[in-house]
XYZ file of C-alpha atoms in Angstrom:
382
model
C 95.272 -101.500 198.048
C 98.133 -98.430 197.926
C 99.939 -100.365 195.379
C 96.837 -101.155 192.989
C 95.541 -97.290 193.293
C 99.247 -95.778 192.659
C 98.780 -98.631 188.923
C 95.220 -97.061 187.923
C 97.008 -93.792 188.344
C 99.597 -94.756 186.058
C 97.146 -96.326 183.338
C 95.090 -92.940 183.983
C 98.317 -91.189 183.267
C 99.170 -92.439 180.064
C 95.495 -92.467 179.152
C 95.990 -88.376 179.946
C 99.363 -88.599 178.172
C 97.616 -89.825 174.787
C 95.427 -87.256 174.880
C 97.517 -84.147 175.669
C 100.098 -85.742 172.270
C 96.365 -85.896 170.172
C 95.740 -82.352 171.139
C 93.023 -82.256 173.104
C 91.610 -79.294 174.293
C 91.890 -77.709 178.096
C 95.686 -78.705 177.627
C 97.077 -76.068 180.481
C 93.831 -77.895 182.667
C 95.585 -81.809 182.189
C 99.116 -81.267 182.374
C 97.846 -79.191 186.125
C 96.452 -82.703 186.332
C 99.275 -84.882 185.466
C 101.614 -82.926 187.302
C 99.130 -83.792 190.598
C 99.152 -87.684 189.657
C 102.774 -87.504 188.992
C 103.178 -85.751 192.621
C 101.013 -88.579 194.369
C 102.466 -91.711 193.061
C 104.597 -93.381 195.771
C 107.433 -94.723 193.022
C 109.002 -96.815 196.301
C 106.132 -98.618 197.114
C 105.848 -99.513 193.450
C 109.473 -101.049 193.419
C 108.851 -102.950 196.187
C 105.597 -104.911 194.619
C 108.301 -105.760 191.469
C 108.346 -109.529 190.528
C 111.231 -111.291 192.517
C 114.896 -112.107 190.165
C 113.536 -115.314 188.460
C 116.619 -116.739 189.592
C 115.825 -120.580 191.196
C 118.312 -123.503 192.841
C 119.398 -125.814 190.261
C 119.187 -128.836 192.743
C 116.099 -130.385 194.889
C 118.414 -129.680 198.112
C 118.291 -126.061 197.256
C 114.717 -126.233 196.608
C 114.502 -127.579 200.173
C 112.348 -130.613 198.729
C 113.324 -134.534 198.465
C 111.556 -137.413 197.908
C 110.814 -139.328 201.147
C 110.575 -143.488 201.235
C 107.097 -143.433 199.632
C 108.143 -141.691 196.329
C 106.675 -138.501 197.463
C 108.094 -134.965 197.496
C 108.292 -133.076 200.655
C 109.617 -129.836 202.048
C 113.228 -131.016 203.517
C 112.092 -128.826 207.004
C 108.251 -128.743 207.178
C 107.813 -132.191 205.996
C 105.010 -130.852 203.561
C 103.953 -131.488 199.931
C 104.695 -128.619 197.239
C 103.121 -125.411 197.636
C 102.628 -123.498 194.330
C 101.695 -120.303 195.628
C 105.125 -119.793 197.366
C 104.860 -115.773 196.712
C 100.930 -114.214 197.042
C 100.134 -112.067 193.926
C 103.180 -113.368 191.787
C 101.535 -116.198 189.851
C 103.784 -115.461 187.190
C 107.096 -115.510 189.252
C 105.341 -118.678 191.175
C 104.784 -120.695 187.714
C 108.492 -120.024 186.451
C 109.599 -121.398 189.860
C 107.252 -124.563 189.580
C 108.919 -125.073 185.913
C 112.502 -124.922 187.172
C 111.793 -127.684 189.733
C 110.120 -129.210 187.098
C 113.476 -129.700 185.511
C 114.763 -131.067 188.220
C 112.617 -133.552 188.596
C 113.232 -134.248 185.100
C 116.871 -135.032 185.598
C 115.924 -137.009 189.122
C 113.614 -139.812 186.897
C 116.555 -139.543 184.475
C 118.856 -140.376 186.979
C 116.375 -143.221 188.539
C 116.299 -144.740 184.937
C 119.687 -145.490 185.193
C 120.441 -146.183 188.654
C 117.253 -148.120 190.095
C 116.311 -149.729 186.697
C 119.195 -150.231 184.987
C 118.830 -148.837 181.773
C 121.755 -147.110 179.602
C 121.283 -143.781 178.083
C 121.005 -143.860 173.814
C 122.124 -140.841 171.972
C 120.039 -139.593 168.850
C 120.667 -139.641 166.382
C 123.073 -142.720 165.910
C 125.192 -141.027 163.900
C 125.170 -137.538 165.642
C 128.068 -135.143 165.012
C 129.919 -133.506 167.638
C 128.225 -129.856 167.581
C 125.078 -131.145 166.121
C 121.702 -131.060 169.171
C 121.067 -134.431 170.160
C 118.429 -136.505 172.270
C 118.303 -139.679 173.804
C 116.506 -142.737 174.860
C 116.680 -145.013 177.436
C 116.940 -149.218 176.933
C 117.729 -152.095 178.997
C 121.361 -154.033 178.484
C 118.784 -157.070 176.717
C 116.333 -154.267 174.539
C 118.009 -155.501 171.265
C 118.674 -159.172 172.037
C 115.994 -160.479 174.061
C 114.427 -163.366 171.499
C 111.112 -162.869 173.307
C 109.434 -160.300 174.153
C 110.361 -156.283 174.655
C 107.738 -153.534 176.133
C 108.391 -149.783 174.267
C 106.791 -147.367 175.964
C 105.803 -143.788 174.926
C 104.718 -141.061 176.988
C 102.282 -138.020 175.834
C 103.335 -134.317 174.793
C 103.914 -131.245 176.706
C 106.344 -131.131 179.173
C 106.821 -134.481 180.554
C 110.593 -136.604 178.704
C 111.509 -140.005 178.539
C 110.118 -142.087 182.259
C 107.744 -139.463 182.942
C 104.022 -140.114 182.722
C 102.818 -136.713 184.354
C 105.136 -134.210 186.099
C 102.085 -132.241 187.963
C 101.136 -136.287 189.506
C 105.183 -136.649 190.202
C 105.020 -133.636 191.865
C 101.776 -133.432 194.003
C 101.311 -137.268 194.484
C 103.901 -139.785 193.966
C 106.795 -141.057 191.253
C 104.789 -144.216 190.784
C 101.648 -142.510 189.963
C 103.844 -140.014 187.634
C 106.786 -142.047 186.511
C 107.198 -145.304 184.220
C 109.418 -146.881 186.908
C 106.660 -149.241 188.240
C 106.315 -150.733 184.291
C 110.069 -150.743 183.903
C 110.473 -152.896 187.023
C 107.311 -155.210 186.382
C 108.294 -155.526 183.203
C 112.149 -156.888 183.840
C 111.166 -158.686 186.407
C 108.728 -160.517 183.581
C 111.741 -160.575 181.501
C 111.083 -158.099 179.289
C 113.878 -155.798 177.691
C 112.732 -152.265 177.549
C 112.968 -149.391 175.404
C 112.160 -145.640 177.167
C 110.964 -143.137 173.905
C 111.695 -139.295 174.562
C 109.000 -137.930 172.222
C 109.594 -134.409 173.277
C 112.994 -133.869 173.221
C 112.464 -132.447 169.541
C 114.864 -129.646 169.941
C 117.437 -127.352 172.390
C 116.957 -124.069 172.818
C 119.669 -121.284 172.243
C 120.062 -117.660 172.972
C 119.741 -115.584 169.787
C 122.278 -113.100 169.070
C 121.177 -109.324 168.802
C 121.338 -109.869 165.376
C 119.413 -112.698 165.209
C 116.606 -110.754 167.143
C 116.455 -107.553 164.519
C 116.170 -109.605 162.077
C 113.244 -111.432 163.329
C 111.472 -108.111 164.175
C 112.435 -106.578 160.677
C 111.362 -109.938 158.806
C 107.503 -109.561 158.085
C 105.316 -110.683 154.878
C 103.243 -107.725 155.657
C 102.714 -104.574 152.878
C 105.119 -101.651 153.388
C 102.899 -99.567 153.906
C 100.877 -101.768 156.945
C 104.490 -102.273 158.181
C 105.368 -98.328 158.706
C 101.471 -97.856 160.066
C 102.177 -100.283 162.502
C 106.114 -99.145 163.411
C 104.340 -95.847 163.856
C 101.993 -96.956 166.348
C 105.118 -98.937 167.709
C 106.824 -96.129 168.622
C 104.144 -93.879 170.256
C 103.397 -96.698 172.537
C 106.616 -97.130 173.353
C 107.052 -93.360 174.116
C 103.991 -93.541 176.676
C 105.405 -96.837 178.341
C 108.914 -96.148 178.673
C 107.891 -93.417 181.129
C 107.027 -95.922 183.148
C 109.299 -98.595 182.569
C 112.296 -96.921 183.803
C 110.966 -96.921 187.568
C 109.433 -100.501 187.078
C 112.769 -102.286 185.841
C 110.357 -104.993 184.837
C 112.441 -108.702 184.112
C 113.176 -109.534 180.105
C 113.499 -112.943 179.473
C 116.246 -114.033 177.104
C 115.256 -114.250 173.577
C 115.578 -117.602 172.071
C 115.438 -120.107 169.099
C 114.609 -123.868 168.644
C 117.450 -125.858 166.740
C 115.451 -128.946 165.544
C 117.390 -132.625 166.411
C 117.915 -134.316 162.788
C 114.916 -136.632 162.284
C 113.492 -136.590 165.609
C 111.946 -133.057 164.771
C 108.480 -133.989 166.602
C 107.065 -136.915 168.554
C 105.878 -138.970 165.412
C 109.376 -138.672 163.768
C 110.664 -139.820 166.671
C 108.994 -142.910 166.935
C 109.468 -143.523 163.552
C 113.274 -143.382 163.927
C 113.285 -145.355 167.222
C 111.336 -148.095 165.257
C 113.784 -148.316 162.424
C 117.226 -148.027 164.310
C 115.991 -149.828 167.151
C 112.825 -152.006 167.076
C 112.673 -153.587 163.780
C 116.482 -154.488 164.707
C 115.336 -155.958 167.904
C 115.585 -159.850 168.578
C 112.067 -160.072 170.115
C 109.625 -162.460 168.631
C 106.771 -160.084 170.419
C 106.717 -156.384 170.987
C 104.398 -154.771 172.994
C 103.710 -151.115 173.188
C 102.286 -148.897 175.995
C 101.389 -145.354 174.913
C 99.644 -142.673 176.439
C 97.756 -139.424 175.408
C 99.772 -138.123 172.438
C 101.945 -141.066 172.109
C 98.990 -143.273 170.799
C 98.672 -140.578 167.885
C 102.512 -141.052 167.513
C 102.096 -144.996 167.106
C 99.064 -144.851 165.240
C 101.506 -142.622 162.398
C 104.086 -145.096 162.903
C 101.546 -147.968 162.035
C 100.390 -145.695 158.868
C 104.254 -145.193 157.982
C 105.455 -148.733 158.691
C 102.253 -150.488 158.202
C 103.642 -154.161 157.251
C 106.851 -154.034 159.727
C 104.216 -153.047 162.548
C 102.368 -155.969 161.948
C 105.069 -158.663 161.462
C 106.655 -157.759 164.625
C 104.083 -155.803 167.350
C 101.839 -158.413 169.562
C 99.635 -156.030 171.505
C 99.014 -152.414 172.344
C 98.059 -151.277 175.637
C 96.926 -147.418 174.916
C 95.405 -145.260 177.878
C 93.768 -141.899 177.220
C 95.022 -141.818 173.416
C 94.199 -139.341 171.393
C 94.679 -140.501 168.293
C 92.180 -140.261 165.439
C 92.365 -143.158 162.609
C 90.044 -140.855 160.331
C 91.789 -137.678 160.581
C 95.438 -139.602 160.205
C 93.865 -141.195 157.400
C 94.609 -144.865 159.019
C 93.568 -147.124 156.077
C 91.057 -149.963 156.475
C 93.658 -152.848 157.068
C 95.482 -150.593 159.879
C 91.760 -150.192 161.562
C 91.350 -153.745 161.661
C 93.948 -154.916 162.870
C 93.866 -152.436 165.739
C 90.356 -153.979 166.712
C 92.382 -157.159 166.896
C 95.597 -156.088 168.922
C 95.202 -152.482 170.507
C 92.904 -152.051 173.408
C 92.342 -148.129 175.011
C 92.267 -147.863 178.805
C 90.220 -144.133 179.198
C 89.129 -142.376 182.112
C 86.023 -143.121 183.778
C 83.963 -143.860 186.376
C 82.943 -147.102 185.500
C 84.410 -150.492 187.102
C 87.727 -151.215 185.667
C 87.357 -152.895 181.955
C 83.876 -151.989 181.065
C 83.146 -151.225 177.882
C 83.276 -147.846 176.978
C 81.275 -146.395 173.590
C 83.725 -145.062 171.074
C 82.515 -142.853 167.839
C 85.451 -144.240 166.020
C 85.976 -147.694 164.431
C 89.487 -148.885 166.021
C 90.262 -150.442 169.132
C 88.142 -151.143 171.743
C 88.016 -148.848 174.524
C 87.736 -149.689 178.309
C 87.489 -147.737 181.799
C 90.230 -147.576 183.287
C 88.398 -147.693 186.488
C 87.572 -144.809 189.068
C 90.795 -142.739 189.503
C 94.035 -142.405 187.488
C 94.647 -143.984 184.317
C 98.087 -145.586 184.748
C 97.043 -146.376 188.604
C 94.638 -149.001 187.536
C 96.502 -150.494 185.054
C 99.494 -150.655 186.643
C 101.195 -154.229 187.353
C 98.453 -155.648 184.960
C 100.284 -157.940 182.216
């Protein structure tokens, strides 16, 4: 309670501050009073309540966490799952910390990929330059020269890269409830060859220069004379909070910007580029796709883009929770139908598994997935 009544002092403070700078009468009368806040706020106690370095371990070991026989992550001592609110109060230091292992776990699937299920790494694009920003894929030995039959699969946006599903189900449950390992795996054993699509891996990020950051501050669209209103209003803030800010220290995070990768700029120009340097070039009499969330919009583009290759070459579509909209992506007549034909939509619900689910728009059929997790109950299906 100290802590929070020494910070409403502080807001009353600069409140006090603005006033006494506007010229508000009784001026003698609030700087007595400012000088008696000032005297009672315990600047010590203040430090100590500061957000914690956002400094993490770069490995799972120095996280103290592994995953145990089951696929599960536990604490290496305690033998318990994750705990997000590893500091009380600090839900901003605790979410950075969940990201970083987040990363981690990133590079464990990626490293799982390769090691349990085989599959080589594939830099994009093809004909990437040295010092140009790159992604990848991942594809089995046989993805281009199976004859028969290859499964692509494509995960949805946000966070999650290429053999991730979910991170928060990767992290809370299991890696096969979060990971595309169980599908790789059915599907070799099958005898499918497999190609892994990193839809997010649009860009890397890089620190800007001090340069780089003036400009973007300077750069505006707005009038001149909005722009020196608002620099004026700038600076008086600024005035009122660095009087604070010098006992806070508070943490600045790096500035930084977003150098697109050449053609793979956003999920649906990724898939496009996958298709045509990979897929189309594929032996495989039958392709089959499995695409969740975001990634069904992605193939639904990549349908509108490559309508007549799509056709010639894709068997079947297995899409669960898509989010893809045929009217809005303007997905012509012919595309619709044969979607109806070929493309079925697992979506949560608590119906039995397969039951018929009403949809508002005239695609593919969609079914429940059952009670519980999408890619639980369709898992091992064929």
């Amino acid at each position: 309670m100290h802590f929070y009544f020494n910070v409403l002092n502080l807001l009353t403070v600069w409140v006090m501050m603005a006033q006494l700078q506007q010229g508000v009468p009784d001026e003698k009368e609030k700087t007595t009073a400012l000088k008696d806040l000032l005297s009672r706020i315990d600047l010590d106690e203040l430090m100590k309540k500061d957000e914690p370095p956002l400094e993490f371990p770069d490995t799972l070991e120095g996280f103290e966490y592994s995953f145990n026989e089951k696929g599960q992550l536990r604490h290496a001592k305690t033998g318990e799952p994750f705990v997000f609110n590893y500091r009380e109060d600090l839900h901003r230091w605790n979410q950075k910390r969940y990201e970083a292992l987040g990363e981690i776990i990133t590079k464990h699937v990626y490293g799982l990929l390769e090691k349990e299920c085989h599959l080589k790494k594939v830099t994009l694009p093809v004909d990437a330059t040295e010092n140009e920003p790159k992604s990848f894929i991942f594809m089995s030995e046989d993805a281009l020269t199976n004859p028969d039959k290859l499964l692509v699969l494509i995960h949805g946006n946000g966070v999650v890269r290429a053999g991730q599903w979910a991170r928060r189900l990767i992290i809370n449950e299991d890696l096969d409830s979060g990971t595309q390992i169980p599908y790789i795996k059915k599907a070799t054993e099958e005898g499918y060859g497999v190609i892994v699509l990193n839809p997010n891996e649009n860009y890397i990020e890089v620190e800007k220069t001090k340069a780089q950051v003036q400009l973007s501050s300077d750069s505006s669209d707005e009038p001149a004379e909005k722009r020196e209103r608002k620099d004026k209003i700038q600076k008086e803030t600024k005035k009122r909070r660095d009087f604070y800010e010098k006992y806070r220290n508070p943490q600045k995070e790096k500035e930084t910007m977003q150098m697109y990768i050449r053609d793979n700029g956003s999920p649906e120009e990724h898939a496009i580029y996958v298709w045509d340097h990979f897929i189309s070039q594929s032996a495989a009499e039958n392709v089959f796709f499995v695409a969740h969330s975001y990634g069904g919009l992605a193939f639904v583009e990549l349908m509108i883009q490559r309508e007549t290759e799509v056709k010639n070459k894709v068997t079947a579509v297995a899409l669960t929770d898509s989010v893809h909209n045929v009217w809005h992506q303007e997905a012509g007549k012919t595309i619709r139908e044969w979607m109806r034909e070929n493309c079925c939509n697992w979506v949560s619900s608590s119906e039995p598994l397969d039951t018929s689910v009403e949809s508002m728009l005239p695609d593919c059929p969609r079914v429940s997935a059952g009670p519980g997790r999408v890619h639980r109950q369709i898992k091992g299906r064929g």
